[in-house]
mmCIF file of C-alpha atoms and ligand atoms in Angstrom:
data_model
loop_
_atom_site.group_PDB
_atom_site.id
_atom_site.type_symbol
_atom_site.label_atom_id
_atom_site.label_comp_id
_atom_site.label_asym_id
_atom_site.label_seq_id
_atom_site.Cartn_x
_atom_site.Cartn_y
_atom_site.Cartn_z
ATOM 1 C CA MET A 1 13.037 -28.938 -9.534
ATOM 2 C CA ARG A 2 11.472 -28.279 -12.959
ATOM 3 C CA ASP A 3 12.841 -24.812 -14.043
ATOM 4 C CA THR A 4 10.422 -22.419 -16.986
ATOM 5 C CA ASP A 5 13.587 -23.856 -19.245
ATOM 6 C CA GLN A 6 11.733 -26.209 -19.200
ATOM 7 C CA LEU A 7 8.337 -25.213 -19.572
ATOM 8 C CA ASP A 8 6.418 -24.629 -22.976
ATOM 9 C CA ALA A 9 4.277 -21.534 -21.717
ATOM 10 C CA GLU A 10 2.437 -20.109 -25.289
ATOM 11 C CA GLY A 11 -0.846 -20.199 -24.264
ATOM 12 C CA LYS A 12 -0.482 -21.326 -20.464
ATOM 13 C CA THR A 13 -2.285 -19.615 -18.291
ATOM 14 C CA VAL A 14 0.879 -19.204 -15.234
ATOM 15 C CA LEU A 15 0.007 -18.465 -12.319
ATOM 16 C CA LEU A 16 3.554 -16.215 -11.462
ATOM 17 C CA ARG A 17 4.264 -15.544 -8.001
ATOM 18 C CA THR A 18 7.249 -12.856 -7.459
ATOM 19 C CA ASP A 19 8.587 -10.652 -4.605
ATOM 20 C CA LEU A 20 7.562 -6.862 -5.590
ATOM 21 C CA ASN A 21 8.006 -6.112 -1.831
ATOM 22 C CA LEU A 22 9.514 -2.780 -2.831
ATOM 23 C CA PRO A 23 11.472 0.210 -0.494
ATOM 24 C CA ILE A 24 8.250 2.783 -1.048
ATOM 25 C CA GLU A 25 9.659 6.506 -0.590
ATOM 26 C CA ASP A 26 7.319 9.639 -0.175
ATOM 27 C CA GLY A 27 4.546 7.104 -0.997
ATOM 28 C CA GLU A 28 6.498 5.493 -4.114
ATOM 29 C CA PRO A 29 7.429 2.337 -4.235
ATOM 30 C CA GLN A 30 11.248 2.064 -5.676
ATOM 31 C CA LYS A 31 12.701 0.650 -8.784
ATOM 32 C CA THR A 32 15.167 -1.241 -7.312
ATOM 33 C CA VAL A 33 17.572 -4.257 -8.355
ATOM 34 C CA ARG A 34 14.884 -6.430 -6.902
ATOM 35 C CA PHE A 35 11.742 -5.006 -9.106
ATOM 36 C CA GLU A 36 13.887 -5.156 -12.252
ATOM 37 C CA ARG A 37 14.984 -8.745 -11.905
ATOM 38 C CA TYR A 38 11.129 -9.098 -11.493
ATOM 39 C CA LEU A 39 10.563 -7.574 -15.245
ATOM 40 C CA GLU A 40 12.606 -9.930 -17.029
ATOM 41 C CA THR A 41 10.711 -12.637 -15.663
ATOM 42 C CA ILE A 42 7.852 -10.969 -16.293
ATOM 43 C CA LYS A 43 9.066 -10.330 -20.413
ATOM 44 C CA GLU A 44 10.733 -13.029 -20.750
ATOM 45 C CA LEU A 45 6.970 -15.363 -19.984
ATOM 46 C CA SER A 46 5.061 -12.341 -22.418
ATOM 47 C CA GLN A 47 7.658 -12.983 -24.644
ATOM 48 C CA LYS A 48 6.834 -16.900 -24.706
ATOM 49 C CA GLY A 49 2.982 -16.051 -25.469
ATOM 50 C CA ALA A 50 1.921 -16.417 -22.011
ATOM 51 C CA ARG A 51 -1.351 -15.584 -19.739
ATOM 52 C CA THR A 52 0.837 -14.532 -17.478
ATOM 53 C CA VAL A 53 -1.248 -13.572 -13.568
ATOM 54 C CA VAL A 54 1.787 -11.903 -11.200
ATOM 55 C CA MET A 55 1.099 -12.465 -7.217
ATOM 56 C CA ALA A 56 2.868 -10.060 -5.297
ATOM 57 C CA HIS A 57 2.894 -9.066 -1.648
ATOM 58 C CA GLN A 58 3.805 -5.544 -0.372
ATOM 59 C CA GLY A 59 5.133 -5.529 3.369
ATOM 60 C CA ARG A 60 3.197 -7.009 6.368
ATOM 61 C CA PRO A 61 -0.089 -5.464 7.763
ATOM 62 C CA ALA A 62 0.726 -2.483 10.571
ATOM 63 C CA ARG A 63 4.199 -1.856 8.521
ATOM 64 C CA GLN A 64 3.496 1.447 7.080
ATOM 65 C CA ASP A 65 4.568 0.079 3.480
ATOM 66 C CA PHE A 66 2.011 -2.450 3.808
ATOM 67 C CA THR A 67 -0.153 -1.217 0.635
ATOM 68 C CA SER A 68 -1.749 -1.781 -2.397
ATOM 69 C CA LEU A 69 0.178 -3.425 -5.518
ATOM 70 C CA GLU A 70 -1.807 -0.799 -7.997
ATOM 71 C CA THR A 71 1.312 1.525 -8.204
ATOM 72 C CA HIS A 72 3.320 -1.183 -9.294
ATOM 73 C CA ALA A 73 0.662 -2.403 -12.131
ATOM 74 C CA GLU A 74 1.726 1.511 -13.371
ATOM 75 C CA MET A 75 5.130 1.056 -12.264
ATOM 76 C CA LEU A 76 5.393 -2.973 -14.330
ATOM 77 C CA GLU A 77 2.749 -1.373 -17.597
ATOM 78 C CA GLU A 78 5.107 1.449 -18.391
ATOM 79 C CA GLU A 79 8.535 -0.751 -18.083
ATOM 80 C CA LEU A 80 6.445 -3.534 -20.385
ATOM 81 C CA GLY A 81 5.210 -1.058 -22.840
ATOM 82 C CA LYS A 82 1.555 -2.987 -22.717
ATOM 83 C CA ASP A 83 -1.552 -2.959 -20.238
ATOM 84 C CA VAL A 84 -1.030 -4.762 -17.242
ATOM 85 C CA ASN A 85 -4.826 -5.110 -16.104
ATOM 86 C CA PHE A 86 -4.766 -4.748 -11.617
ATOM 87 C CA VAL A 87 -7.393 -6.787 -10.746
ATOM 88 C CA GLN A 88 -8.231 -6.879 -6.886
ATOM 89 C CA THR A 89 -9.476 -9.850 -6.058
ATOM 90 C CA PHE A 90 -8.113 -13.465 -5.942
ATOM 91 C CA PHE A 91 -11.201 -15.977 -6.337
ATOM 92 C CA GLY A 92 -14.615 -15.554 -7.881
ATOM 93 C CA PRO A 93 -16.189 -14.208 -11.138
ATOM 94 C CA GLN A 94 -14.693 -11.054 -11.513
ATOM 95 C CA LEU A 95 -11.387 -13.025 -11.174
ATOM 96 C CA GLY A 96 -12.474 -16.088 -13.817
ATOM 97 C CA ASP A 97 -13.674 -13.335 -16.317
ATOM 98 C CA ALA A 98 -10.182 -11.302 -16.091
ATOM 99 C CA VAL A 99 -7.982 -14.359 -16.869
ATOM 100 C CA ALA A 100 -10.536 -15.297 -19.247
ATOM 101 C CA SER A 101 -10.421 -12.500 -21.617
ATOM 102 C CA MET A 102 -6.746 -12.786 -21.424
ATOM 103 C CA GLN A 103 -4.365 -13.319 -24.410
ATOM 104 C CA ASP A 104 -1.325 -14.768 -25.282
ATOM 105 C CA GLY A 105 1.679 -12.754 -23.741
ATOM 106 C CA ASP A 106 -0.884 -10.705 -21.919
ATOM 107 C CA VAL A 107 -0.048 -9.615 -18.122
ATOM 108 C CA THR A 108 -2.294 -9.382 -15.251
ATOM 109 C CA LEU A 109 -0.978 -8.408 -11.733
ATOM 110 C CA LEU A 110 -3.285 -9.372 -8.374
ATOM 111 C CA GLU A 111 -4.140 -7.169 -5.266
ATOM 112 C CA ASN A 112 -1.430 -7.417 -2.369
ATOM 113 C CA ILE A 113 -1.208 -10.931 -1.276
ATOM 114 C CA ARG A 114 -1.075 -10.301 2.196
ATOM 115 C CA PHE A 115 -4.342 -8.411 2.210
ATOM 116 C CA LEU A 116 -5.670 -12.639 2.616
ATOM 117 C CA SER A 117 -5.689 -13.110 6.229
ATOM 118 C CA GLU A 118 -5.276 -17.313 4.957
ATOM 119 C CA GLU A 119 -1.650 -16.149 3.256
ATOM 120 C CA LEU A 120 0.238 -15.490 6.140
ATOM 121 C CA GLN A 121 -0.380 -18.565 8.318
ATOM 122 C CA ASN A 122 2.699 -20.474 8.051
ATOM 123 C CA VAL A 123 1.364 -24.295 7.663
ATOM 124 C CA GLY A 124 2.449 -26.850 5.135
ATOM 125 C CA ALA A 125 1.797 -26.840 1.328
ATOM 126 C CA LYS A 126 -1.063 -29.746 2.271
ATOM 127 C CA ARG A 127 -2.674 -27.598 4.126
ATOM 128 C CA HIS A 128 -2.629 -24.029 2.391
ATOM 129 C CA SER A 129 -3.228 -26.276 -0.486
ATOM 130 C CA ARG A 130 -7.105 -26.501 1.228
ATOM 131 C CA ASP A 131 -7.137 -22.746 1.941
ATOM 132 C CA TYR A 132 -10.796 -21.386 0.098
ATOM 133 C CA PHE A 133 -8.477 -18.333 -2.485
ATOM 134 C CA VAL A 134 -5.858 -21.730 -3.103
ATOM 135 C CA GLU A 135 -8.053 -24.077 -4.396
ATOM 136 C CA ASN A 136 -10.268 -21.263 -6.404
ATOM 137 C CA LEU A 137 -7.296 -19.625 -7.755
ATOM 138 C CA ALA A 138 -5.753 -22.861 -8.907
ATOM 139 C CA LYS A 139 -8.660 -23.643 -10.847
ATOM 140 C CA TYR A 140 -7.879 -20.729 -13.342
ATOM 141 C CA PHE A 141 -4.079 -22.023 -14.541
ATOM 142 C CA ASP A 142 -2.365 -24.825 -16.255
ATOM 143 C CA VAL A 143 0.624 -24.171 -13.702
ATOM 144 C CA TYR A 144 2.341 -22.517 -11.009
ATOM 145 C CA VAL A 145 5.396 -20.915 -11.595
ATOM 146 C CA ASP A 146 7.860 -19.671 -8.115
ATOM 147 C CA ASP A 147 9.796 -17.008 -8.740
ATOM 148 C CA ALA A 148 10.227 -15.473 -5.056
ATOM 149 C CA PHE A 149 13.234 -16.411 -3.885
ATOM 150 C CA SER A 150 13.472 -13.660 -1.060
ATOM 151 C CA ALA A 151 9.836 -14.630 0.058
ATOM 152 C CA ALA A 152 11.003 -18.784 -0.246
ATOM 153 C CA HIS A 153 11.480 -19.183 3.780
ATOM 154 C CA ARG A 154 7.695 -18.581 4.319
ATOM 155 C CA SER A 155 5.239 -21.253 4.353
ATOM 156 C CA HIS A 156 2.347 -18.690 3.209
ATOM 157 C CA ALA A 157 0.159 -20.030 1.043
ATOM 158 C CA SER A 158 0.891 -18.367 -2.179
ATOM 159 C CA MET A 159 4.488 -19.818 -1.726
ATOM 160 C CA VAL A 160 3.672 -23.578 -0.873
ATOM 161 C CA GLY A 161 0.118 -23.997 -1.564
ATOM 162 C CA PHE A 162 -0.209 -24.282 -4.890
ATOM 163 C CA THR A 163 2.572 -27.305 -5.337
ATOM 164 C CA PRO A 164 0.158 -29.592 -4.450
ATOM 165 C CA LEU A 165 -2.094 -28.888 -7.275
ATOM 166 C CA LEU A 166 -0.500 -27.066 -10.539
ATOM 167 C CA GLU A 167 2.605 -28.288 -12.520
ATOM 168 C CA SER A 168 4.925 -26.379 -10.331
ATOM 169 C CA TYR A 169 7.799 -24.899 -11.756
ATOM 170 C CA ALA A 170 10.660 -22.937 -9.952
ATOM 171 C CA GLY A 171 11.417 -18.957 -12.188
ATOM 172 C CA PRO A 172 14.085 -17.823 -12.797
ATOM 173 C CA VAL A 173 15.085 -15.652 -10.290
ATOM 174 C CA MET A 174 14.155 -18.534 -7.838
ATOM 175 C CA SER A 175 16.996 -20.469 -9.885
ATOM 176 C CA ASN A 176 19.071 -18.407 -10.252
ATOM 177 C CA GLU A 177 19.600 -17.171 -6.857
ATOM 178 C CA LEU A 178 19.384 -21.096 -5.350
ATOM 179 C CA GLU A 179 22.794 -21.561 -8.251
ATOM 180 C CA SER A 180 24.650 -18.686 -6.057
ATOM 181 C CA CYS A 181 24.174 -19.530 -2.852
ATOM 182 C CA LYS A 182 25.223 -22.376 -3.437
ATOM 183 C CA ARG A 183 27.959 -20.548 -5.047
ATOM 184 C CA VAL A 184 28.556 -18.594 -1.926
ATOM 185 C CA LYS A 185 28.108 -20.880 0.753
ATOM 186 C CA GLN A 186 30.857 -22.722 -0.884
ATOM 187 C CA GLU A 187 33.825 -19.875 -1.426
ATOM 188 C CA PHE A 188 32.409 -18.239 1.766
ATOM 189 C CA GLN A 189 34.874 -20.801 3.877
ATOM 190 C CA SER A 190 36.179 -17.059 5.540
ATOM 191 C CA GLY A 191 36.530 -13.626 6.007
ATOM 192 C CA ILE A 192 34.358 -11.206 7.284
ATOM 193 C CA LEU A 193 30.375 -10.958 7.591
ATOM 194 C CA VAL A 194 29.097 -6.749 7.782
ATOM 195 C CA LEU A 195 25.764 -6.435 9.160
ATOM 196 C CA GLY A 196 23.291 -4.180 10.406
ATOM 197 C CA GLY A 197 19.870 -3.280 8.545
ATOM 198 C CA GLU A 198 16.550 -3.439 11.196
ATOM 199 C CA LYS A 199 16.282 -7.254 11.850
ATOM 200 C CA PRO A 200 18.456 -8.256 13.873
ATOM 201 C CA SER A 201 16.733 -11.311 14.839
ATOM 202 C CA ASP A 202 17.715 -12.470 10.919
ATOM 203 C CA ILE A 203 21.159 -10.943 11.497
ATOM 204 C CA ILE A 204 21.665 -13.398 15.076
ATOM 205 C CA GLY A 205 20.463 -16.166 13.818
ATOM 206 C CA MET A 206 22.720 -15.334 10.823
ATOM 207 C CA MET A 207 26.244 -15.179 13.426
ATOM 208 C CA LYS A 208 25.063 -18.437 15.526
ATOM 209 C CA HIS A 209 25.478 -19.795 12.276
ATOM 210 C CA MET A 210 28.336 -18.700 11.139
ATOM 211 C CA ILE A 211 31.006 -17.328 13.529
ATOM 212 C CA GLU A 212 32.619 -20.142 14.332
ATOM 213 C CA ASP A 213 33.929 -20.334 10.746
ATOM 214 C CA VAL A 214 34.175 -16.276 10.347
ATOM 215 C CA GLU A 215 37.014 -13.780 10.856
ATOM 216 C CA LYS A 216 34.981 -11.026 12.288
ATOM 217 C CA VAL A 217 31.528 -9.643 12.236
ATOM 218 C CA LEU A 218 31.197 -6.129 11.527
ATOM 219 C CA LEU A 219 27.901 -4.747 12.972
ATOM 220 C CA GLY A 220 25.663 -1.519 12.329
ATOM 221 C CA GLY A 221 22.358 -0.287 12.156
ATOM 222 C CA ILE A 222 20.601 -1.486 14.482
ATOM 223 C CA PRO A 223 21.656 -5.237 15.437
ATOM 224 C CA GLY A 224 24.940 -2.626 16.244
ATOM 225 C CA GLU A 225 23.112 0.114 17.923
ATOM 226 C CA LEU A 226 21.137 -3.680 20.122
ATOM 227 C CA GLU A 227 24.555 -4.284 21.307
ATOM 228 C CA LEU A 228 25.826 -0.884 22.410
ATOM 229 C CA ASN A 229 22.946 -0.976 24.405
ATOM 230 C CA LEU A 230 23.657 -3.677 26.261
ATOM 231 C CA GLU A 231 26.687 -2.982 26.875
ATOM 232 C CA GLY A 232 25.899 0.069 28.957
ATOM 233 C CA HIS A 233 25.958 2.640 26.774
ATOM 234 C CA SER A 234 22.798 5.543 26.228
ATOM 235 C CA LEU A 235 21.844 6.405 22.723
ATOM 236 C CA GLY A 236 19.101 9.131 23.815
ATOM 237 C CA GLU A 237 15.679 8.599 21.241
ATOM 238 C CA LYS A 238 17.050 5.059 19.917
ATOM 239 C CA GLU A 239 17.256 3.556 23.044
ATOM 240 C CA GLN A 240 12.697 3.536 23.689
ATOM 241 C CA TRP A 241 12.598 3.647 19.433
ATOM 242 C CA ILE A 242 14.258 0.087 20.142
ATOM 243 C CA ARG A 243 12.187 -0.744 22.272
ATOM 244 C CA ASP A 244 8.508 0.247 21.257
ATOM 245 C CA ASN A 245 9.730 -1.539 17.477
ATOM 246 C CA ASN A 246 10.379 -4.675 19.949
ATOM 247 C CA PHE A 247 13.559 -4.505 18.311
ATOM 248 C CA ASP A 248 14.820 -6.123 21.952
ATOM 249 C CA SER A 249 13.265 -9.301 21.757
ATOM 250 C CA SER A 250 16.687 -11.167 20.586
ATOM 251 C CA ALA A 251 18.848 -9.215 23.468
ATOM 252 C CA ASP A 252 19.203 -12.400 25.449
ATOM 253 C CA GLU A 253 20.751 -14.239 22.098
ATOM 254 C CA LEU A 254 22.742 -11.492 21.385
ATOM 255 C CA GLU A 255 24.590 -10.905 24.507
ATOM 256 C CA GLU A 256 25.629 -15.048 25.072
ATOM 257 C CA LEU A 257 26.946 -14.500 21.649
ATOM 258 C CA MET A 258 28.965 -11.318 22.578
ATOM 259 C CA ARG A 259 29.554 -13.466 25.556
ATOM 260 C CA GLU A 260 31.576 -16.013 23.437
ATOM 261 C CA TYR A 261 32.588 -14.146 20.454
ATOM 262 C CA SER A 262 34.008 -10.715 21.788
ATOM 263 C CA ASP A 263 37.072 -11.100 20.310
ATOM 264 C CA LYS A 264 35.483 -11.361 17.002
ATOM 265 C CA ILE A 265 32.630 -9.059 17.753
ATOM 266 C CA ILE A 266 33.147 -5.150 16.289
ATOM 267 C CA VAL A 267 30.576 -2.836 17.371
ATOM 268 C CA PRO A 268 30.420 0.432 16.040
ATOM 269 C CA GLU A 269 32.940 3.141 17.768
ATOM 270 C CA ASP A 270 30.858 6.185 16.891
ATOM 271 C CA LEU A 271 27.332 7.531 15.535
ATOM 272 C CA ARG A 272 25.638 9.805 13.839
ATOM 273 C CA THR A 273 23.432 12.248 15.032
ATOM 274 C CA ASP A 274 21.683 15.240 13.477
ATOM 275 C CA SER A 275 24.140 17.740 15.213
ATOM 276 C CA GLY A 276 27.178 15.870 14.753
ATOM 277 C CA VAL A 277 29.319 12.692 16.367
ATOM 278 C CA TYR A 278 29.174 10.477 19.393
ATOM 279 C CA GLU A 279 30.662 8.331 20.473
ATOM 280 C CA PRO A 280 28.788 5.714 22.181
ATOM 281 C CA GLY A 281 27.314 7.003 26.029
ATOM 282 C CA GLU A 282 27.262 10.825 24.810
ATOM 283 C CA VAL A 283 24.826 10.530 22.592
ATOM 284 C CA PRO A 284 22.694 13.866 23.283
ATOM 285 C CA GLU A 285 19.401 12.994 25.368
ATOM 286 C CA GLY A 286 16.853 13.525 22.758
ATOM 287 C CA GLU A 287 18.558 12.841 19.631
ATOM 288 C CA MET A 288 18.016 10.216 17.242
ATOM 289 C CA THR A 289 21.340 7.618 15.845
ATOM 290 C CA TRP A 290 20.977 7.929 12.398
ATOM 291 C CA ASP A 291 24.655 6.113 11.043
ATOM 292 C CA ILE A 292 27.784 4.477 11.740
ATOM 293 C CA GLY A 293 30.088 7.968 12.062
ATOM 294 C CA ASP A 294 33.302 8.835 10.674
ATOM 295 C CA GLU A 295 36.104 6.629 13.198
ATOM 296 C CA THR A 296 33.201 3.576 12.391
ATOM 297 C CA LYS A 297 33.742 4.430 8.692
ATOM 298 C CA GLU A 298 37.286 3.916 8.172
ATOM 299 C CA ARG A 299 38.161 1.081 11.109
ATOM 300 C CA TYR A 300 35.152 -0.588 8.849
ATOM 301 C CA CYS A 301 36.989 -0.169 5.005
ATOM 302 C CA GLN A 302 40.030 -1.321 6.642
ATOM 303 C CA GLU A 303 38.503 -4.657 7.247
ATOM 304 C CA ILE A 304 36.977 -5.015 4.686
ATOM 305 C CA HIS A 305 40.164 -4.562 2.920
ATOM 306 C CA ASP A 306 41.889 -6.595 4.136
ATOM 307 C CA ALA A 307 39.364 -8.746 3.717
ATOM 308 C CA ASP A 308 39.637 -12.372 1.361
ATOM 309 C CA ALA A 309 35.868 -12.673 1.643
ATOM 310 C CA VAL A 310 33.029 -10.383 2.733
ATOM 311 C CA VAL A 311 29.790 -11.194 3.126
ATOM 312 C CA MET A 312 27.497 -7.347 3.626
ATOM 313 C CA LYS A 313 23.506 -7.119 4.485
ATOM 314 C CA GLY A 314 21.890 -4.722 5.937
ATOM 315 C CA PRO A 315 22.149 -1.445 5.364
ATOM 316 C CA MET A 316 25.253 0.761 8.330
ATOM 317 C CA GLY A 317 22.299 3.177 8.917
ATOM 318 C CA ALA A 318 18.860 4.474 8.201
ATOM 319 C CA PHE A 319 20.450 5.052 4.565
ATOM 320 C CA GLU A 320 17.371 6.845 2.670
ATOM 321 C CA GLU A 321 18.075 10.192 4.399
ATOM 322 C CA HIS A 322 21.700 9.486 5.935
ATOM 323 C CA PRO A 323 23.221 7.652 2.843
ATOM 324 C CA GLU A 324 27.025 8.001 4.599
ATOM 325 C CA GLY A 325 27.613 4.942 6.902
ATOM 326 C CA SER A 326 26.139 2.574 4.025
ATOM 327 C CA GLU A 327 27.958 4.144 1.066
ATOM 328 C CA ILE A 328 31.541 4.324 2.302
ATOM 329 C CA VAL A 329 30.627 0.744 3.141
ATOM 330 C CA VAL A 330 29.422 -0.442 0.756
ATOM 331 C CA GLU A 331 31.887 1.635 -2.245
ATOM 332 C CA CYS A 332 34.806 -0.094 0.239
ATOM 333 C CA ILE A 333 33.020 -3.335 -0.403
ATOM 334 C CA ALA A 334 32.716 -2.925 -4.414
ATOM 335 C CA ASP A 335 36.799 -1.943 -4.296
ATOM 336 C CA SER A 336 37.422 -4.825 -2.899
ATOM 337 C CA ASP A 337 40.043 -7.500 -4.860
ATOM 338 C CA GLY A 338 38.563 -10.184 -2.298
ATOM 339 C CA PHE A 339 34.743 -12.172 -2.894
ATOM 340 C CA THR A 340 32.242 -9.665 -2.448
ATOM 341 C CA VAL A 341 29.117 -10.760 -2.065
ATOM 342 C CA LEU A 342 25.356 -8.261 -0.654
ATOM 343 C CA GLY A 343 22.253 -10.050 0.295
ATOM 344 C CA GLY A 344 19.209 -8.330 1.007
ATOM 345 C CA GLY A 345 15.792 -6.494 -0.381
ATOM 346 C CA HIS A 346 17.314 -2.935 0.878
ATOM 347 C CA THR A 347 20.722 -4.057 0.618
ATOM 348 C CA SER A 348 20.766 -4.693 -3.256
ATOM 349 C CA SER A 349 19.180 -1.872 -3.755
ATOM 350 C CA LEU A 350 22.416 0.354 -2.218
ATOM 351 C CA VAL A 351 23.729 -1.157 -5.769
ATOM 352 C CA GLN A 352 22.417 1.377 -7.506
ATOM 353 C CA ARG A 353 21.806 3.783 -5.055
ATOM 354 C CA PHE A 354 25.330 4.777 -4.915
ATOM 355 C CA GLY A 355 26.205 4.533 -8.838
ATOM 356 C CA HIS A 356 27.817 0.694 -9.064
ATOM 357 C CA GLU A 357 26.483 -1.712 -11.239
ATOM 358 C CA LEU A 358 25.684 -5.289 -10.471
ATOM 359 C CA ASP A 359 29.324 -6.717 -11.761
ATOM 360 C CA ASP A 360 31.334 -5.031 -9.263
ATOM 361 C CA PHE A 361 30.290 -7.630 -6.637
ATOM 362 C CA ASP A 362 30.445 -11.529 -7.049
ATOM 363 C CA HIS A 363 26.429 -11.699 -5.653
ATOM 364 C CA VAL A 364 23.970 -9.963 -4.783
ATOM 365 C CA SER A 365 20.882 -11.901 -3.711
ATOM 366 C CA ILE A 366 17.515 -9.417 -3.794
ATOM 367 C CA ALA A 367 16.621 -11.968 -1.130
ATOM 368 C CA GLY A 368 17.577 -10.933 3.408
ATOM 369 C CA GLY A 369 15.313 -13.766 5.509
ATOM 370 C CA ALA A 370 16.089 -16.878 2.495
ATOM 371 C CA PHE A 371 19.289 -15.088 2.067
ATOM 372 C CA VAL A 372 20.165 -15.231 5.655
ATOM 373 C CA ARG A 373 18.334 -18.718 6.725
ATOM 374 C CA TYR A 374 20.028 -20.488 3.485
ATOM 375 C CA MET A 375 23.569 -18.986 4.577
ATOM 376 C CA SER A 376 22.941 -20.463 8.036
ATOM 377 C CA GLY A 377 21.594 -23.494 6.052
ATOM 378 C CA GLU A 378 17.800 -24.324 6.846
ATOM 379 C CA GLU A 379 15.276 -25.543 4.827
ATOM 380 C CA LEU A 380 13.509 -22.905 2.578
ATOM 381 C CA ALA A 381 9.287 -23.646 2.721
ATOM 382 C CA ALA A 382 9.064 -22.797 -0.871
ATOM 383 C CA VAL A 383 12.027 -24.547 -2.231
ATOM 384 C CA GLN A 384 10.868 -28.463 0.117
ATOM 385 C CA ALA A 385 7.323 -27.582 -2.329
ATOM 386 C CA LEU A 386 8.616 -27.050 -5.129
ATOM 387 C CA GLU A 387 11.295 -30.223 -5.072
ATOM 388 C CA ASN A 388 8.023 -32.473 -3.133
ATOM 389 C CA GLN A 389 5.781 -32.008 -5.752
HETATM 390 C C1 LIG B 1 11.860 -9.766 1.621
HETATM 391 O O1 LIG B 1 11.682 -8.517 1.711
HETATM 392 O O2 LIG B 1 12.796 -9.978 2.529
HETATM 393 C C2 LIG B 1 10.694 -10.917 1.417
HETATM 394 O O3 LIG B 1 9.676 -10.163 0.973
HETATM 395 C C3 LIG B 1 9.939 -11.276 2.663
HETATM 396 O O4 LIG B 1 9.122 -10.230 2.875
HETATM 397 P P1 LIG B 1 9.043 -10.603 4.628
HETATM 398 O O5 LIG B 1 10.504 -10.482 5.910
HETATM 399 O O6 LIG B 1 7.892 -9.408 5.089
HETATM 400 O O7 LIG B 1 8.721 -11.878 5.179
#
């Protein structure tokens, strides 16, 4: 796989796929580690004299964070200290004119690529390379650089469709993440997993592949609550919320894992709502659980302290409003003498949010699903596309 160290970018039109999918708070995208890493890639290409057109997505259709990238363009402009042209079309003369008017070092950002339905089809590189927008967009570029490691598990048009058409390179984020994840896989032979967040299906996939080798799994976030609910504990309003959001779709797989590995999987002993901290089953009707409670924080920190290696993926609760559980767990991991890894878009954003340095951990991956799949031994579609071209 070629990387951008081998690219003489000066004067070239570069189509750069990044992952600027950021947490949105009060309508504003947040400047997380992910944003900073892509800022570096864009700066680097710009300084090398490339004419860089950035592609990215934000959210998924029907989700609240599925929005335009207009504010992202303003954020880039502010950080780069230069104009960033924001273009709302993906093909045709308006795009052609925008690219043709670029000078060496200029940067353009395209609108949320997921506004195009073709983007989201999960088909192979050859098939995507024949998509109307892919064929037409490719015409304006000398090279394609894929730096979106965190979306590398998606066989989406912008992730795989350009590799059969353009000379293609892995960007610095992609290369570094691949190297670090390889190291994590080698070094994390045994230890504990701390798993939370909002995507139980990802977490269950990771557990299935790794549980034989790990010592313990500490569950928090939605996966922890789902398991408590499966054990028959009532969770107030959260039960209905889990069902409404279809987070119970992987319930059977979780139950099966629990049957086989109940000695390894630890679930929260208490949960926080607006009115206090309750044991599972005691959560008052009509109240929503937001976070793990004090007993759980203490137990999880002790486990982290005793472990030789810890991998955390997913916050312990709704950290935007109720950060305490996630904050204490991240702090215990930062203080650990063992090998420590944080993975995931939200999880990596906790480093800055809670005042830590990236160096406090052995690796901080900005990828969630791609990190999980890599750790689970699965091939990543975009990496394969770069390797096959
Ligand atoms: C992520 O944040 O994990 C990536 O941007 C991929 O997003 P997705 O899960 O919506 O494809």
